Coordinates of C-alpha atoms and ligand atoms in Angstrom, one line a residue:
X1 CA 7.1 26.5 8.2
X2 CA 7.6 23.0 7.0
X3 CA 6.0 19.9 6.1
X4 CA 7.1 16.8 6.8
X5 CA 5.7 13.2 5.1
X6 CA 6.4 9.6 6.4
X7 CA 6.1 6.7 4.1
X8 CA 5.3 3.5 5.5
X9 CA 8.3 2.1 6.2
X10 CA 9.1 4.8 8.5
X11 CA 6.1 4.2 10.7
X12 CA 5.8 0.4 10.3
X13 CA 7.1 0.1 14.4
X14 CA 7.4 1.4 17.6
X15 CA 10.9 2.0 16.9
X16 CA 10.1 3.4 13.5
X17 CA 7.4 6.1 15.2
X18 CA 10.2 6.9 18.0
X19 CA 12.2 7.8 15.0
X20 CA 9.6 10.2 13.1
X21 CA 8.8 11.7 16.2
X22 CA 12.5 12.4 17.2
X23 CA 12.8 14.5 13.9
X24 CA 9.3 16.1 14.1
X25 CA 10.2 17.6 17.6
X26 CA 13.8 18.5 16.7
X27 CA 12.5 21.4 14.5
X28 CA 10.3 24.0 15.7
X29 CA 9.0 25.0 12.1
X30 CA 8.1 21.3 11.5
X31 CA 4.8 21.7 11.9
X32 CA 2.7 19.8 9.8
X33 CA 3.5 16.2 9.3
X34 CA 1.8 13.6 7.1
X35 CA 2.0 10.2 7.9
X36 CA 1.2 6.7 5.8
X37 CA -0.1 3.9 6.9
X38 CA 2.3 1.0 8.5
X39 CA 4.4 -0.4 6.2
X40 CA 6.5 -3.6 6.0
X41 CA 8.5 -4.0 9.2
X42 CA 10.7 -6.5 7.1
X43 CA 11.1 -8.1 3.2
X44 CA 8.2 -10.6 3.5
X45 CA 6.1 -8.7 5.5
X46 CA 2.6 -7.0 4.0
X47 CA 1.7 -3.2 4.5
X48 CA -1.4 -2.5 6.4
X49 CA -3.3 -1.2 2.7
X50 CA -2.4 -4.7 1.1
X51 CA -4.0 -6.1 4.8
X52 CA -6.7 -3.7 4.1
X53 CA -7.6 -4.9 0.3
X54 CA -7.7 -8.5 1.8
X55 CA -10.3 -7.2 3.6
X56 CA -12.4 -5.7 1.3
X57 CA -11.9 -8.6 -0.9
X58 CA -13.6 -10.7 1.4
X59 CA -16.0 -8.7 2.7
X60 CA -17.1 -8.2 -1.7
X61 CA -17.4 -11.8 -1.6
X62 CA -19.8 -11.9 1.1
X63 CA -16.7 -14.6 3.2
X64 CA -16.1 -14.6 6.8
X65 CA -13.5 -11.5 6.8
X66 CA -12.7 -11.8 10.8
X67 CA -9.7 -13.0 10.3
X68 CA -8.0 -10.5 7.8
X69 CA -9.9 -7.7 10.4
X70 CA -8.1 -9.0 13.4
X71 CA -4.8 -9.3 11.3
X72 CA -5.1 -5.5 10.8
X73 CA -6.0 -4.4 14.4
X74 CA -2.7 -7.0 15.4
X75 CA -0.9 -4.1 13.3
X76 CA -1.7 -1.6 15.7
X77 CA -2.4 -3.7 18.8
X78 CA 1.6 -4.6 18.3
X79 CA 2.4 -0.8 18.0
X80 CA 0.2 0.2 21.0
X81 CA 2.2 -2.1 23.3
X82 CA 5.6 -1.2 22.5
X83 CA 4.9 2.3 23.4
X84 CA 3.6 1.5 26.3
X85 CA 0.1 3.2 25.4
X86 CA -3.4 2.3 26.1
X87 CA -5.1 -0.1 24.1
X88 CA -8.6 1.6 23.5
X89 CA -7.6 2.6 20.4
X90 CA -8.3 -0.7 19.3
X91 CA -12.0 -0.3 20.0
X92 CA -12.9 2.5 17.8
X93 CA -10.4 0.9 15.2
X94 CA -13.1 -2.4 15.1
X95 CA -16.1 -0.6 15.5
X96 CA -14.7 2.2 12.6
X97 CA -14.0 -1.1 10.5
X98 CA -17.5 -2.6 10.9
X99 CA -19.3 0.7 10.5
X100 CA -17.9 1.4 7.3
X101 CA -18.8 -2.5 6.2
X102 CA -22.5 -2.1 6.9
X103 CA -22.8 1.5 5.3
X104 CA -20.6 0.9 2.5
X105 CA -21.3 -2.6 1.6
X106 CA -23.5 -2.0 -1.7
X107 CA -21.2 0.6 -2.9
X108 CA -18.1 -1.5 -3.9
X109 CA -15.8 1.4 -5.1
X110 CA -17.4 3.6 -2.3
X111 CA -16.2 0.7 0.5
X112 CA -12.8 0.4 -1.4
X113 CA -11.5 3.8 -0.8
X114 CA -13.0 4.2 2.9
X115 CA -11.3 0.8 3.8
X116 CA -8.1 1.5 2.4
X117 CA -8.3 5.3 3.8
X118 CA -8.4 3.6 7.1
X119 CA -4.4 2.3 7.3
X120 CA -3.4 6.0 7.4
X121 CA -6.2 7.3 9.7
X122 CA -5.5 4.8 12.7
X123 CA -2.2 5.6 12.3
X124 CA -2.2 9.0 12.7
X125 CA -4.5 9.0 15.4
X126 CA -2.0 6.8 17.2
X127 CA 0.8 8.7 16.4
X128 CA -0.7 11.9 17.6
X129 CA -1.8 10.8 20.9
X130 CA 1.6 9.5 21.7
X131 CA 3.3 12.5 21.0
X132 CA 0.9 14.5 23.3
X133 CA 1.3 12.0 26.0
X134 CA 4.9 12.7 25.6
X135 CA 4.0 16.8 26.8
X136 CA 4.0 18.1 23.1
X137 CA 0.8 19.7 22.3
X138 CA -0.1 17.5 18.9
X139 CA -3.6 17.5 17.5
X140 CA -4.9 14.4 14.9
X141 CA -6.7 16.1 11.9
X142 CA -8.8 14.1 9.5
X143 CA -8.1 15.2 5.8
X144 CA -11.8 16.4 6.3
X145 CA -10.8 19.0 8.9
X146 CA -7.8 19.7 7.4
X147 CA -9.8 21.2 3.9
X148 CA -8.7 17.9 2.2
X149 CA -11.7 18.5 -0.4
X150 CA -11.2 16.6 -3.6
X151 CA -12.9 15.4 -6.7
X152 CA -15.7 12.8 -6.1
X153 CA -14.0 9.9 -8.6
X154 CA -13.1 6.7 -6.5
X155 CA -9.6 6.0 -6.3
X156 CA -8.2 9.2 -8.6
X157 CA -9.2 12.2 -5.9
X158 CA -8.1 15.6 -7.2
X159 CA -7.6 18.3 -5.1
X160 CA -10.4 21.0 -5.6
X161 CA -8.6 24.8 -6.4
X162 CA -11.4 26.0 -3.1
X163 CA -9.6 23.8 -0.5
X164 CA -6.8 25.5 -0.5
X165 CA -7.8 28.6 1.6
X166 CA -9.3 26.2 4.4
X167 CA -5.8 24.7 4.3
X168 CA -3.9 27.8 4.8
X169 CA -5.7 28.4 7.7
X170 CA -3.7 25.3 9.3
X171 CA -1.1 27.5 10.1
X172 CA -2.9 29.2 13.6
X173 CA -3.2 26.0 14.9
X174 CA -0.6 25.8 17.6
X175 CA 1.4 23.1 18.1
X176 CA 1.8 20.3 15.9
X177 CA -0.3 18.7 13.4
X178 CA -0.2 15.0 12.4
X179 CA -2.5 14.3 9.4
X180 CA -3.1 11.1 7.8
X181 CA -2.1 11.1 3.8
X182 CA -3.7 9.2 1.1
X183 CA -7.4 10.7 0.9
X184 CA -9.1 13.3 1.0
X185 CA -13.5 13.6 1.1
X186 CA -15.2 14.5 -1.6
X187 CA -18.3 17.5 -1.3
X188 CA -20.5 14.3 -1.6
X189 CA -19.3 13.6 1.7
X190 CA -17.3 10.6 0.4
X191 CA -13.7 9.4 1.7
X192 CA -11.7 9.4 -2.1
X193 CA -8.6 7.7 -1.8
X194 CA -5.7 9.3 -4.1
X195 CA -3.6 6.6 -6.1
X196 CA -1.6 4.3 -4.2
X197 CA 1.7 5.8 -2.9
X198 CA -1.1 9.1 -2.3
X199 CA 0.5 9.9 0.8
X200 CA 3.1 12.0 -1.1
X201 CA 0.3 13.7 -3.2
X202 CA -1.1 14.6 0.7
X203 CA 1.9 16.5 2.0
X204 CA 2.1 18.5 -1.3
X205 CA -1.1 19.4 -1.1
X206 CA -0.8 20.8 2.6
X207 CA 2.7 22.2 1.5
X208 CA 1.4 24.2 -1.1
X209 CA -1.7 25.3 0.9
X210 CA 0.2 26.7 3.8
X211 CA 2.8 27.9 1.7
X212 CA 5.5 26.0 3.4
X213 CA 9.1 27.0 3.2
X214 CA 9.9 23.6 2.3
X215 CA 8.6 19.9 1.8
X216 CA 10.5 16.9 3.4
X217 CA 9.7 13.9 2.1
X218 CA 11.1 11.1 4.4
X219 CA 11.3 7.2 3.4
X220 CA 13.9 4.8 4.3
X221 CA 16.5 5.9 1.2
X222 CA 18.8 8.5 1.7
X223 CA 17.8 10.2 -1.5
X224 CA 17.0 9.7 -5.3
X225 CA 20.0 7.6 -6.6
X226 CA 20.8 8.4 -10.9
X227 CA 19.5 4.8 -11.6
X228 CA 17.8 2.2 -10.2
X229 CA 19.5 0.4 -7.1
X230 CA 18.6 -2.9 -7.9
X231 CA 20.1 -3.0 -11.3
X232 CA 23.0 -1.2 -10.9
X233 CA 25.2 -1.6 -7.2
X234 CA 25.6 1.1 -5.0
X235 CA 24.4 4.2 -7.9
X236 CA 25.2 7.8 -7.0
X237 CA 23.1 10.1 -5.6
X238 CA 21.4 12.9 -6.9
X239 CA 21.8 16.3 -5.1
X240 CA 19.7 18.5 -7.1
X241 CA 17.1 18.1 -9.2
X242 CA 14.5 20.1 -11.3
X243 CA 10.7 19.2 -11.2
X244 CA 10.6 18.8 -14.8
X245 CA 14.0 16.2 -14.3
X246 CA 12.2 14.4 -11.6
X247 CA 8.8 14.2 -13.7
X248 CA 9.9 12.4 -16.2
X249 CA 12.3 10.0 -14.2
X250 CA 9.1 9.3 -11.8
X251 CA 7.1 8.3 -15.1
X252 CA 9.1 6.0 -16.2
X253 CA 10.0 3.9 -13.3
X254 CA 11.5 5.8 -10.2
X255 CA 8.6 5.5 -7.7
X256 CA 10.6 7.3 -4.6
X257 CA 8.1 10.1 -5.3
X258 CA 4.6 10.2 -6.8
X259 CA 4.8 12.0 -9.9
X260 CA 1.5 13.4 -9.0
X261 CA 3.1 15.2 -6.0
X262 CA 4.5 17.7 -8.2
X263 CA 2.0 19.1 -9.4
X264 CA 0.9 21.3 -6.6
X265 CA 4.4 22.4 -6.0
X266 CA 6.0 23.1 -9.2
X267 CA 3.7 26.2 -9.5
X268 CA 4.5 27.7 -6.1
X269 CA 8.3 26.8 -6.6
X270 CA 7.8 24.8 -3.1
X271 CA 11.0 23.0 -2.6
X272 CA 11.0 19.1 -1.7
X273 CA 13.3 17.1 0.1
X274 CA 13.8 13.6 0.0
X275 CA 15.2 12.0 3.7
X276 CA 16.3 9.0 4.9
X277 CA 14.2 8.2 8.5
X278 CA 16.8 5.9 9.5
X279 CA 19.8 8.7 8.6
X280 CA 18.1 12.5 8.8
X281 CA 21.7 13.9 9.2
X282 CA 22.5 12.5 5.5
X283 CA 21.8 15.9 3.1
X284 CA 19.3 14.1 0.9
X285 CA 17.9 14.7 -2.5
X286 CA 16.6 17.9 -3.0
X287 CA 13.5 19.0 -6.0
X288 CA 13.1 22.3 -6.7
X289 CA 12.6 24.8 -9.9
X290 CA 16.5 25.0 -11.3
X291 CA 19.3 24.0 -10.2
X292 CA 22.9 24.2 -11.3
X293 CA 24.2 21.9 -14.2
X294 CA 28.0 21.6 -14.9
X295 CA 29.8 19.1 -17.2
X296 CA 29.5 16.2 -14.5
X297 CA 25.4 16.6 -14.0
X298 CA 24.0 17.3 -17.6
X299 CA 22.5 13.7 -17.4
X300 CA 20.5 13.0 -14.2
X301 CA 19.2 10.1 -14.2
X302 CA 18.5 6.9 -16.1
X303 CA 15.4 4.9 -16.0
X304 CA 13.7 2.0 -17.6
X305 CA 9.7 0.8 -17.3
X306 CA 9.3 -2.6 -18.4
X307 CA 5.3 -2.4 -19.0
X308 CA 4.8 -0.9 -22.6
X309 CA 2.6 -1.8 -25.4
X310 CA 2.7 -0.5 -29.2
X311 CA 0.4 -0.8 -31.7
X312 CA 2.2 -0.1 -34.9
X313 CA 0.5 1.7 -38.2
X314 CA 1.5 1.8 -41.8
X315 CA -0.3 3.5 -44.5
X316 CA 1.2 4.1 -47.4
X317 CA 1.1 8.0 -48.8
X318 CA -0.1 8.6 -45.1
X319 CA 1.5 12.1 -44.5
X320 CA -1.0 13.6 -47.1
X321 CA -4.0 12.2 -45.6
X322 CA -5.9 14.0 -43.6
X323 CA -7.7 13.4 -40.5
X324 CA -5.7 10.0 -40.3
X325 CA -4.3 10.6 -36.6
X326 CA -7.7 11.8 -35.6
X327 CA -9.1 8.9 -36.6
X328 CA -6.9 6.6 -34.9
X329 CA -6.8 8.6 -31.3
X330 CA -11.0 9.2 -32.0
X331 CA -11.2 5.2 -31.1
X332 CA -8.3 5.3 -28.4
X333 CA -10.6 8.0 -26.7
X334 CA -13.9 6.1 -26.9
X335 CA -12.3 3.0 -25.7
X336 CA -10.5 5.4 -22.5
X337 CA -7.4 4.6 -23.5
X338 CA -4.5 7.3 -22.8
X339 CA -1.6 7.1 -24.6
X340 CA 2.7 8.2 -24.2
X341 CA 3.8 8.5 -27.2
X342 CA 3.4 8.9 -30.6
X343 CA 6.7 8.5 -33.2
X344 CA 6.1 8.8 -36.3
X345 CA 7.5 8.3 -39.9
X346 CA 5.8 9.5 -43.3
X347 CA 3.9 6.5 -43.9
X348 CA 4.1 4.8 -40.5
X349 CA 2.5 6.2 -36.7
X350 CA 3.3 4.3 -33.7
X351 CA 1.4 4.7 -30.6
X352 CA 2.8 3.9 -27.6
X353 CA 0.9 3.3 -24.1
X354 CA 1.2 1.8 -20.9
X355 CA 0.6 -2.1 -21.0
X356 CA -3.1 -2.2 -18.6
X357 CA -4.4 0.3 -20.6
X358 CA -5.3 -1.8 -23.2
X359 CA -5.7 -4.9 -21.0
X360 CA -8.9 -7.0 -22.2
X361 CA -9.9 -4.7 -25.1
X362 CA -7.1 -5.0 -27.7
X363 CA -8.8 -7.6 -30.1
X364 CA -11.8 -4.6 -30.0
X365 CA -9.1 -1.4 -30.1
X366 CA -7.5 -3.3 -33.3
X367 CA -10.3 -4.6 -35.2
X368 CA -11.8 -0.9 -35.0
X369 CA -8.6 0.6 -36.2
X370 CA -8.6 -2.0 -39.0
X371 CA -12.3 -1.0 -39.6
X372 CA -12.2 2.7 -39.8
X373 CA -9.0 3.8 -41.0
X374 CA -8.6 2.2 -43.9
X375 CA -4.6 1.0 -43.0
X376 CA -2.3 -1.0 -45.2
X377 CA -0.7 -3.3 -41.8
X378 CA -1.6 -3.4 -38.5
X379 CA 0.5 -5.0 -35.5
X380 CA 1.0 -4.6 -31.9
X381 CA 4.3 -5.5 -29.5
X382 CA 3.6 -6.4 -26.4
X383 CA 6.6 -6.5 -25.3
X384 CA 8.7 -3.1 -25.0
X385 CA 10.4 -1.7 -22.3
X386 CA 11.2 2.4 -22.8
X387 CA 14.7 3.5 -21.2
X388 CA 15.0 7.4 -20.5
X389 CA 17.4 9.6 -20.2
X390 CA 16.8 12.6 -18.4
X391 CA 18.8 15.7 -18.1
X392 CA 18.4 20.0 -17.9
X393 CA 21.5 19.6 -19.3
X394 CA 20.6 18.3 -22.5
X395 CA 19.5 21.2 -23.7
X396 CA 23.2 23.0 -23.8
X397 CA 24.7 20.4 -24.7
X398 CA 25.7 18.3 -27.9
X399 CA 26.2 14.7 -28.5
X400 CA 24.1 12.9 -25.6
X401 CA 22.4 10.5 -28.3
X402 CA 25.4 9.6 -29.7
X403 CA 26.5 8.6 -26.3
X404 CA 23.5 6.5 -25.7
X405 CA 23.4 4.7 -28.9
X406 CA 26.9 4.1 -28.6
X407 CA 26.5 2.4 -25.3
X408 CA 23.8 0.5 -26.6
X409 CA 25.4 -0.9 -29.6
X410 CA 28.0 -2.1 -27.8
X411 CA 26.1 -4.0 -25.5
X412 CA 24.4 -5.1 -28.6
X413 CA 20.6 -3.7 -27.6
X414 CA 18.7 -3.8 -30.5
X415 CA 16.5 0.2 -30.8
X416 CA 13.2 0.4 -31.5
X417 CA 12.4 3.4 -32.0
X418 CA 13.5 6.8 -30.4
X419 CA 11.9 9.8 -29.8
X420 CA 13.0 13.3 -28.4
X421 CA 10.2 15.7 -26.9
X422 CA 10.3 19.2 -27.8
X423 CA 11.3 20.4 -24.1
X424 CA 14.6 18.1 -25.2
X425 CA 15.6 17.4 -21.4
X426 CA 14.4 13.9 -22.1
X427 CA 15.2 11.7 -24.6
X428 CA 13.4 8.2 -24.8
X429 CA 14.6 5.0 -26.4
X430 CA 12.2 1.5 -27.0
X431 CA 14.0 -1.4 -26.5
X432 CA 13.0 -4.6 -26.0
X433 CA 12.0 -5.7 -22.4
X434 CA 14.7 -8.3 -21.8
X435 CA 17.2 -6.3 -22.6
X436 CA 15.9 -3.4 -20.0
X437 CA 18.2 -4.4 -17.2
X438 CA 20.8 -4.1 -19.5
X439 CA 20.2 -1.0 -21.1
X440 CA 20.8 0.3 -17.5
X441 CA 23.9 -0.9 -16.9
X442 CA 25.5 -0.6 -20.1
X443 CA 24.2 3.6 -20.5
X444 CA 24.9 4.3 -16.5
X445 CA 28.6 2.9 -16.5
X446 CA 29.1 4.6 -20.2
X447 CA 27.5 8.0 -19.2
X448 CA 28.8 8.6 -15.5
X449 CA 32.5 6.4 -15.8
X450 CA 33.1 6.6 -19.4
X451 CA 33.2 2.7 -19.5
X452 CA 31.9 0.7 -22.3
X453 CA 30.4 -2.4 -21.4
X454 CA 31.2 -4.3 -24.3
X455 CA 31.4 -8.3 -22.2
X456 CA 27.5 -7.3 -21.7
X457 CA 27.1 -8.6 -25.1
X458 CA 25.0 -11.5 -25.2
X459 CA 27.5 -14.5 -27.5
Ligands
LIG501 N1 -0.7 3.5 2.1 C1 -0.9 3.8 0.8 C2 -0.2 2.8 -0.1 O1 0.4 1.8 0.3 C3 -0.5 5.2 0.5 C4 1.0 5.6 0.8 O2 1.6 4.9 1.6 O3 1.5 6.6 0.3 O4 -0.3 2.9 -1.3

């Protein structure tokens, strides 16, 4: 038994849901499919969840939000009559809009996540009936009646360990099973959206709960290329690669697949897919526990995130203090500030985090660093971009730093700092955030062609 996942792309359009539906009913043992919300139909176009924040912005500020309400029913009112299908759908679409507006509208973060829960729901609703119509038994479930019970936090829904026998159950439904993604409902009774891009967390969560033989994840990519597509033309493609791999190229940067999504898989050894909608004969990318490395594979991927801060420590003599690194992290924690990384030297500690973490508290974070720790300097860099290069092949092998830096130097990238974790399948390099792009380029061509891109170098 398998489950299949949509993104939003690949149900932004009649033509787009003819598609899906197509390689639903081609398989017998897909039987459980997930579906986002529309997506864009072309470049400048919005997806229905940005329509949908429109809307509850609006609606916050106590404006006339008609308009951005009609825009989103037009979504589906445009859908509706290119399949030729009834348009009473749009009713309970309206009257589900308003209902959640009056019940929801003094609970801000409460009315966010059942708003934006909405783009998925309507859609799989649709979807569903218009497969049936077609004489294939298909049944819509809400994530409610599907077991989707999660954590009550808005916005960050966790799946609860308990939902998972409900969900199993899934499997002695007959016929097929469209299911929205994105949110789940709490035991408060609450709709709790997961993070943005959710959809993906959905269909490993029903994957792992029916046991399925095998996830497909389908988007409008033919697979996970080894660097980004829009800095480098026309990358390779990955075949294989491990959870572990994928993790860490998701974190920093490659967004084809939630990294949350792995978490309920990598455990039960489900294996994903990634597929193209628009080509489901091409093989794909496929995610699963090992896989094979050889000479040509070791590295897998490259990847660069532009949005780092660091705040950089020195304390002289600090390697015998004790309780210094406590201290620091004690205020990172009461400020709720999670961190990536840590490099440090004997007398220096650098802490490395994501940029909005410490968004509109840094003159605080500092001044009580500077106050309790009792630190010889104190500065922070906004501006650092961390490049990683991931590989299980790392591990065996010897010289892949050497290859890096030597890429690097020649394109004249300037390191930061570097740091190797201990599971040594990743190895991560700071660089400043102009030169990202470049860093790309100039490690992808050395790594995979052996070419060193020395006319990179700025004069
Ligand atoms: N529709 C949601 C979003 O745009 C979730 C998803 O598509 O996975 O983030």
């Amino acid at each position: 038994m398998k489950v299949a996942k949509f993104g939003g792309s690949s149900v932004s359009n009649a033509t787009q849901i003819k598609k899906v539906l197509n390689i639903v009913n081609d398989d017998p043992d897909r039987k459980i499919i997930i579906v986002s919300a529309p997506g864009k139909r072309h470049k400048n176009d919005v997806k229905t969840t940005d329509l949908l924040i429109r809307l509850y912005e609006k609606v916050i500020n106590q404006l006339d939000y008609q308009d951005k309400k009609r825009e989103i029913i037009q979504r589906y009112a445009d859908i509706l009559e290119e399949l030729h299908m009834e348009s009473t759908l749009l009713e309970t679409i309206d009257e589900t809009l308003e209902t959640i507006i009056k019940q929801l509208n003094d609970k801000h973060d409460r009315l966010y996540d059942a708003l934006l829960s909405c783009g998925e729901n309507f859609n799989a609703q649709l979807i569903a009936k218009y497969n049936d119509s077609q004489g294939i038994k298909t049944t819509y479930l809400s994530p409610k009646d599907a077991g989707i019970l999660v954590t009550d936090l808005p916005q960050q829904a966790q799946i609860l360990e308990d939902a998972y026998d409900k969900i199993y159950k899934l499997r002695e439904i007959e016929g097929k099973i469209i299911i929205p993604g994105f949110f789940g409902v709490s035991k408060h009774n609450y709709v709790v959206t997961f993070p943005r891009g959710g959809s993906d967390i959905t269909g490993a969560i029903i994957a792992r709960g029916i046991k399925a033989s095998l996830y497909e994840n389908f988007t409008d990519v033919s697979g996970i290329f080894k660097a980004n597509p829009n800095v480098i033309e026309n990358p390779e493609l990955i075949e294989e690669i491990t959870y572990r791999e994928m993790r860490e190229l998701s974190y920093a940067g490659f967004s084809v697949f939630h990294d949350e999504a792995l978490q309920p898989l990598y455990k039960h050894r489900i294996p994903v897919v990634i597929k193209n909608t628009n080509h489901p004969e091409d093989k794909g990318t496929f995610i699963r526990h090992d896989r094979e490395v050889t000479d040509k594979n070791q590295i897998i991927g490259i990847s660069c995130d532009k949005d780092f801060t660091v705040i950089n420590i020195k304390k002289y003599l600090m390697n015998r203090q004790i309780g210094f690194t406590r201290r620091i992290l004690e205020i990172l924690e009461n400020y709720h500030i999670s961190f990536d990384h840590m490099p440090s030297g004997i007398d220096n500690i650098s802490i490395i985090m994501r940029s909005n973490q410490i968004k509109n508290k840094e003159n605080e974070v500092l001044s009580a660093i500077r106050k309790k720790c009792d630190i010889d300097e104190l500065s922070i860099d906004h501006d650092l971009a961390i490049l990683m290069i991931v590989g299980e092949g790392m591990t065996q092998s010897v010289g892949t730093a050497n290859k890096i830096t030597h890429a690097l130097a020649e394109s004249n990238i300037n390191l930061k700092m570097i740091n190797q974790g201990a599971s040594e399948i990743s190895m991560m390099f700071g660089i400043s955030r102009e030169n990202a792009d470049k860093a790309v380029l100039s490690t992808y061509e050395y790594c995979y062609h052996g070419v060193c891109l020395k006319n990179l170098c700025p004069k």
